[in-house]
PDB file of C-alpha atoms in Angstrom:
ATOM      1  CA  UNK A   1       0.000   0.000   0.000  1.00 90.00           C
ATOM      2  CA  UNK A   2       2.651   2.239   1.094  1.00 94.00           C
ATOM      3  CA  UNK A   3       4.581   1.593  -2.263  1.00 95.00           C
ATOM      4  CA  UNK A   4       1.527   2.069  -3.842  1.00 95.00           C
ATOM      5  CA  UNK A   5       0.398   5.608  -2.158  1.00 95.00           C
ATOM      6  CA  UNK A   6       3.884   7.095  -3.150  1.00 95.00           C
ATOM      7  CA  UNK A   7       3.742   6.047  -6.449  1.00 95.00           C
ATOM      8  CA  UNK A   8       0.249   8.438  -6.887  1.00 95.00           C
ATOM      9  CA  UNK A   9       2.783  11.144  -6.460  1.00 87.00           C
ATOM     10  CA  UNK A  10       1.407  12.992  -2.996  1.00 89.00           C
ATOM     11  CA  UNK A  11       3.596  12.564  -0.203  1.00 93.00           C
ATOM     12  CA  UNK A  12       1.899  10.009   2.131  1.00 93.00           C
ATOM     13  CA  UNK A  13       3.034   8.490   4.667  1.00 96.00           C
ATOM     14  CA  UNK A  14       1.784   4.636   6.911  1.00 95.00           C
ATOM     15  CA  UNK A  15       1.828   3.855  10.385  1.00 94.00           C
ATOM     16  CA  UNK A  16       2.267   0.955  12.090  1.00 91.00           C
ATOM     17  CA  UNK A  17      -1.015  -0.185  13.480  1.00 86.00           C
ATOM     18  CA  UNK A  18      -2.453  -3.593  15.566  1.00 80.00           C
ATOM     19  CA  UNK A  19      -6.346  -4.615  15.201  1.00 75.00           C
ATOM     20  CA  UNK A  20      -7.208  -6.391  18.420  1.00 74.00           C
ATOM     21  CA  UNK A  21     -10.466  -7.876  18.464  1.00 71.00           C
ATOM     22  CA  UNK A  22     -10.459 -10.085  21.430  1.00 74.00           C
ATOM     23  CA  UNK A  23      -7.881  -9.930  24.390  1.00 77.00           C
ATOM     24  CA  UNK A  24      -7.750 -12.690  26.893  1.00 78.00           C
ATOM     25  CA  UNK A  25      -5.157 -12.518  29.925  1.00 79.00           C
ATOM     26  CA  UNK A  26      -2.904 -15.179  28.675  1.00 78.00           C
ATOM     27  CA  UNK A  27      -2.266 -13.234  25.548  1.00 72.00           C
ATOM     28  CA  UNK A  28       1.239 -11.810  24.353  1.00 70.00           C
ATOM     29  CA  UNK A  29       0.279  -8.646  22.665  1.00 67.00           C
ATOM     30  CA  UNK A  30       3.376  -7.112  22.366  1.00 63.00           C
ATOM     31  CA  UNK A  31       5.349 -10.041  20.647  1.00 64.00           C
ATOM     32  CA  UNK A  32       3.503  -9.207  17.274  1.00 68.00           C
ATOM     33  CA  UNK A  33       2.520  -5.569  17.668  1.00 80.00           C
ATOM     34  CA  UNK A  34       3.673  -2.978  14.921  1.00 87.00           C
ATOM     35  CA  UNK A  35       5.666   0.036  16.141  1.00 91.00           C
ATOM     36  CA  UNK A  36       6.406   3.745  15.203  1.00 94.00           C
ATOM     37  CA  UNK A  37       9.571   5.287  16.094  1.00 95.00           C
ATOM     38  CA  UNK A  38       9.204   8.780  15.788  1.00 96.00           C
ATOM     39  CA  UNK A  39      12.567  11.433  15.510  1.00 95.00           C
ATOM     40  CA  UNK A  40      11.744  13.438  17.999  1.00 94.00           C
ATOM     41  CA  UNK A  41      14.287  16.404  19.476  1.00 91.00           C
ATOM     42  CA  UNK A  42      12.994  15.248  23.246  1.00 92.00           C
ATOM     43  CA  UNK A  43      10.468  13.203  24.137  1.00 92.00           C
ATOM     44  CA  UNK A  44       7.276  15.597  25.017  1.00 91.00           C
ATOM     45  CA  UNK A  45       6.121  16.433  28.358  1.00 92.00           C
ATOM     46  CA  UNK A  46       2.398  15.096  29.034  1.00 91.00           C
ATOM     47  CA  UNK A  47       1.564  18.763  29.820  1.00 92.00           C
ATOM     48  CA  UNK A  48       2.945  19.949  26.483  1.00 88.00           C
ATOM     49  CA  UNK A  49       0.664  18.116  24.206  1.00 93.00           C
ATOM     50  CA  UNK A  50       0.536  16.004  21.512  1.00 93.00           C
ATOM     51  CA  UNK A  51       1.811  18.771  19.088  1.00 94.00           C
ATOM     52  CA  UNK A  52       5.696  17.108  18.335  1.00 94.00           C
ATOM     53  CA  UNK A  53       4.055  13.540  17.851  1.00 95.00           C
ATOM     54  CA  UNK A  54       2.012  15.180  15.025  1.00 95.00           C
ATOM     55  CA  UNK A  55       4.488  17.081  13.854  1.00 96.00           C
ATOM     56  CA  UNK A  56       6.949  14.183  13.354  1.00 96.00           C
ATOM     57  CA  UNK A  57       3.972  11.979  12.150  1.00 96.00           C
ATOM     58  CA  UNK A  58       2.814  14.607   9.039  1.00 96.00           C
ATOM     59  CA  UNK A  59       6.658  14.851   7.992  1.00 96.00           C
ATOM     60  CA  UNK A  60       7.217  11.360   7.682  1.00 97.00           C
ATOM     61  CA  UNK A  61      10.033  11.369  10.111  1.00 97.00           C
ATOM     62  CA  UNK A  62       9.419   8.014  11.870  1.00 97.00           C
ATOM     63  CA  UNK A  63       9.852   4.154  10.967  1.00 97.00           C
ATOM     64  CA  UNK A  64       7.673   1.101  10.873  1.00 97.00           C
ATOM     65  CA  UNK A  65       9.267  -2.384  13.261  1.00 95.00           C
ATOM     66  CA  UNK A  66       7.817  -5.206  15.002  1.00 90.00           C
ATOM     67  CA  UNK A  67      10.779  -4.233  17.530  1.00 91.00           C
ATOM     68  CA  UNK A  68      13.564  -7.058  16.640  1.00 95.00           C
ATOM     69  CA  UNK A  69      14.948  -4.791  13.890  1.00 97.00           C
ATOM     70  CA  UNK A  70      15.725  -1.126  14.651  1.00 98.00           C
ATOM     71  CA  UNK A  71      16.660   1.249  11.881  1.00 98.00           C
ATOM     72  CA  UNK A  72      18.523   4.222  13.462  1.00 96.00           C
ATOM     73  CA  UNK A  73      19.248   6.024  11.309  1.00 97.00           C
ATOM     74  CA  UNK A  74      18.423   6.290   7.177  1.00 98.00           C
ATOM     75  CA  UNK A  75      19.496   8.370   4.249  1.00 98.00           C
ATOM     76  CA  UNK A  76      19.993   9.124   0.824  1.00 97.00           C
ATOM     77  CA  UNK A  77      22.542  12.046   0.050  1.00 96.00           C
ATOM     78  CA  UNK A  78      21.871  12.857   3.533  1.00 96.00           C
ATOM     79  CA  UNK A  79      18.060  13.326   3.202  1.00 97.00           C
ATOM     80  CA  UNK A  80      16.124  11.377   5.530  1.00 97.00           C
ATOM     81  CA  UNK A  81      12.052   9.967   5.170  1.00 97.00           C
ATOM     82  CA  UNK A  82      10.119  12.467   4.707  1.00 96.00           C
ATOM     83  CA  UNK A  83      12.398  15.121   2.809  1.00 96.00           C
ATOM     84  CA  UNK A  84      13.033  15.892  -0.595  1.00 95.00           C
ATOM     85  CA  UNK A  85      16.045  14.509  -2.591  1.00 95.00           C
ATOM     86  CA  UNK A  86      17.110  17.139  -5.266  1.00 91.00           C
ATOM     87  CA  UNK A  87      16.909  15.238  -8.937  1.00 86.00           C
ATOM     88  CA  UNK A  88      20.803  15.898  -9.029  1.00 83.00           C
ATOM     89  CA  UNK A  89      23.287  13.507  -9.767  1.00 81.00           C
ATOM     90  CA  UNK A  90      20.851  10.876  -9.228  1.00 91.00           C
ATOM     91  CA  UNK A  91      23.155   8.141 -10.740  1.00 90.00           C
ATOM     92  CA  UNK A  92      25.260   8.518  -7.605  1.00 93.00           C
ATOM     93  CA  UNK A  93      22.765   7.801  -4.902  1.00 96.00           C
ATOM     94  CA  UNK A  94      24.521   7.066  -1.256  1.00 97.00           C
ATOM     95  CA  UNK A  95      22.131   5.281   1.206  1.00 98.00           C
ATOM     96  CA  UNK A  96      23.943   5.742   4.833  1.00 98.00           C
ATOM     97  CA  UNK A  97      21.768   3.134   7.235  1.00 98.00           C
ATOM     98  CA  UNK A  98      22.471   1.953  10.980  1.00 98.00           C
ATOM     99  CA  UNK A  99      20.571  -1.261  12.300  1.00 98.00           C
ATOM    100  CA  UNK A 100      20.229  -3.019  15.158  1.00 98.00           C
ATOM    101  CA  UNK A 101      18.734  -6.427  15.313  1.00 98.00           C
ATOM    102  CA  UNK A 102      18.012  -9.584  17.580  1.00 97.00           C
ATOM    103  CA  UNK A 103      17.972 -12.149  15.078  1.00 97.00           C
ATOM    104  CA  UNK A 104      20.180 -12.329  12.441  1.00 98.00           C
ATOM    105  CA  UNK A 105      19.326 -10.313   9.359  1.00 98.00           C
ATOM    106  CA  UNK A 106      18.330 -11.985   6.056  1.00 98.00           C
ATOM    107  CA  UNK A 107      18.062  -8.765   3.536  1.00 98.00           C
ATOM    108  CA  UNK A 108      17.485  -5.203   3.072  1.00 98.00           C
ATOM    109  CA  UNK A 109      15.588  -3.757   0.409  1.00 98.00           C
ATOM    110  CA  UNK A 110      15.678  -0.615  -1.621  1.00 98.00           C
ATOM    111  CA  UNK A 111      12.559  -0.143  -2.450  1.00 98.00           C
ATOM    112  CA  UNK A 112      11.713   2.682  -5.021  1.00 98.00           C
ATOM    113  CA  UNK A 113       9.074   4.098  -7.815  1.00 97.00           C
ATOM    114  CA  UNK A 114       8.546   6.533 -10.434  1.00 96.00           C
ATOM    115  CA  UNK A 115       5.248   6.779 -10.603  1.00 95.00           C
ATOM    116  CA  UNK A 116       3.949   4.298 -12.284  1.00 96.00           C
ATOM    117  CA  UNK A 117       6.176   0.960 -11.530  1.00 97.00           C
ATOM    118  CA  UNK A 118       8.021  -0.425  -8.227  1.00 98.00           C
ATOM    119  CA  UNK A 119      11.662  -1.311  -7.820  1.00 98.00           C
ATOM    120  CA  UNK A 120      13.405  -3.724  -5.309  1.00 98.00           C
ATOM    121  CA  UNK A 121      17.189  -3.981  -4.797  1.00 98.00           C
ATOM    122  CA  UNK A 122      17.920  -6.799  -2.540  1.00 98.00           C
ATOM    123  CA  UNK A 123      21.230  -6.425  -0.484  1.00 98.00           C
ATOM    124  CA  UNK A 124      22.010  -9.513   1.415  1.00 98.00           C
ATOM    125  CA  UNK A 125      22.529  -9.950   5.266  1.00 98.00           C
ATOM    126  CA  UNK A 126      22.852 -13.145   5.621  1.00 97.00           C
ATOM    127  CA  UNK A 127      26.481 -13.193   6.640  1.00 97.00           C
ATOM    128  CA  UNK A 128      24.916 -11.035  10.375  1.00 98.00           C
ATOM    129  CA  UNK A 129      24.435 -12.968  13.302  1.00 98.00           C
ATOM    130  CA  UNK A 130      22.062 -12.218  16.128  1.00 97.00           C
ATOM    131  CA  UNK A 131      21.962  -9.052  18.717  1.00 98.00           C
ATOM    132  CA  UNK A 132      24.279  -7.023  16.252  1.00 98.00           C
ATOM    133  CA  UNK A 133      24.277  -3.683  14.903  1.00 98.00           C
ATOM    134  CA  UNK A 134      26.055  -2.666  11.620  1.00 97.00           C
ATOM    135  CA  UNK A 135      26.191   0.800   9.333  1.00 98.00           C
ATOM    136  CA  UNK A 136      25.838   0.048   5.778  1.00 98.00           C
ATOM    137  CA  UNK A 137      26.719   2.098   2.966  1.00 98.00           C
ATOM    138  CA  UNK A 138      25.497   1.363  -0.778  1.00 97.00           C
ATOM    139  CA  UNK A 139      25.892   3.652  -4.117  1.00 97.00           C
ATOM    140  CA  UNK A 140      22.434   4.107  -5.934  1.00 97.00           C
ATOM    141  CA  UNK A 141      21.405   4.563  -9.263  1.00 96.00           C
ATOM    142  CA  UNK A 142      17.677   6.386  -8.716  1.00 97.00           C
ATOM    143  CA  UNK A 143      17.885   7.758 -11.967  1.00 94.00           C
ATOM    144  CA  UNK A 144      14.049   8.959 -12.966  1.00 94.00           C
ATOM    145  CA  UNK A 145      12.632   7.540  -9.410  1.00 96.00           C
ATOM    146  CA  UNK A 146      10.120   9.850  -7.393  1.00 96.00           C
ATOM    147  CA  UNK A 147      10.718   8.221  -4.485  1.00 97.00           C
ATOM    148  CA  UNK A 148      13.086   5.553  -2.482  1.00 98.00           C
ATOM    149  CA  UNK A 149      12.763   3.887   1.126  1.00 98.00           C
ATOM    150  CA  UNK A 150      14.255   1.100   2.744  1.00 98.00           C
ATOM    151  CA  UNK A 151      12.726  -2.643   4.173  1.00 98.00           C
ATOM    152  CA  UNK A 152      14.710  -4.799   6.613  1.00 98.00           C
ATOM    153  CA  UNK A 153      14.224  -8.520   7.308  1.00 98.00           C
ATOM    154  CA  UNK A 154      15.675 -11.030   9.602  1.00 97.00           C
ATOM    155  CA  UNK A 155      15.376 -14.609   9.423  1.00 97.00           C
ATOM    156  CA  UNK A 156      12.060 -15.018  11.513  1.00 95.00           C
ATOM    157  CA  UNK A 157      10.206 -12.634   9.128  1.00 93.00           C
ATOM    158  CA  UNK A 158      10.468 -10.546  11.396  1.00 94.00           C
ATOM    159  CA  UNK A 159      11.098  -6.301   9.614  1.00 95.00           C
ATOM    160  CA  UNK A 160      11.389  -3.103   9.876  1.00 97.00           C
ATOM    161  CA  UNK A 161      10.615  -0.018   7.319  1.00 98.00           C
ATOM    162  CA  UNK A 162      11.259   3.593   6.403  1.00 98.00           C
ATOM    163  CA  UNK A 163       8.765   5.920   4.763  1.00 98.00           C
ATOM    164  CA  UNK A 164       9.673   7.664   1.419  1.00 98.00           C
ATOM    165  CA  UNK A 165      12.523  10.019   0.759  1.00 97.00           C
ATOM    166  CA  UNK A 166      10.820  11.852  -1.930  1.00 97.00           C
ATOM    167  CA  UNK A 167      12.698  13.087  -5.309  1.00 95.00           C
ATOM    168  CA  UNK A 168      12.053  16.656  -6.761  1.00 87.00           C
TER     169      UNK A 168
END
């Protein structure tokens, strides 16, 4: 959907969400709920408001995980989800990401459009082991994308994902 939503050409952006429809006390919610880590400067006082959580929220600047793979940090010529790549030099695309992880990783994707059709690069992680963190670097050709974000996935299916860096 998210893939989808970019490729319409509005900047949009998909939370994590759970649908619970029956909770019994013996349940383990929390093993298989989605979560949003937002970039926030501080975390907000209660007495503040909601008004940062928003803000972060409407820019994009936040990333999908079931929790077993964290991505700290993600960006393309330094622009990070929710900004806007300049259509310069797009043949020499550097994607800067830091993960941590429980499980070992199997892949991370590239995932990009240009408005009409999806691309996947696959970068293998198979050679991680568990409770690890790594930074990876990788050269780009986004030549006439509109948009580019990045999927990670460890062994047990378990992922995490960032939403679009958009291309001007």
């Amino acid at each position: 959907l998210l893939d989808d939503m970019a490729n319409w050409g509005d900047p949009k952006y998909v939370m994590g969400e759970v649908d619970i429809f029956k909770i019994f006390k013996d349940y383990e919610l929390f093993g298989a709920m989605n979560i949003n880590y937002l970039k926030l400067e501080d975390v907000p006082e209660y007495g503040d408001g909601w008004q940062p959580v928003l803000d972060a929220l409407r820019a994009g600047q936040f990333f999908v995980t079931t929790g077993e793979v964290l991505i700290t940090n993600c960006t393309f010529n330094g622009k990070e989800s929710g900004e806007t790549l300049s259509k310069k030099s797009l043949k020499k695309v550097r994607l800067n990401t830091s993960l941590e992880w429980t499980y070992p990783l199997s892949h991370l994707e590239v995932v990009s459009g240009d408005g009409n059709k999806i691309y996947r690069q696959r970068i293998d992680l198979s050679d991680t082991s568990e409770f690890r963190s790594k930074d990876i670097q990788v050269n780009l050709d986004l030549s006439k994308r509109t948009w580019a974000r990045i999927e990670v996935w460890d062994i047990a299916k378990n992922g995490a994902f960032t939403q679009p860096v958009w291309i001007d």
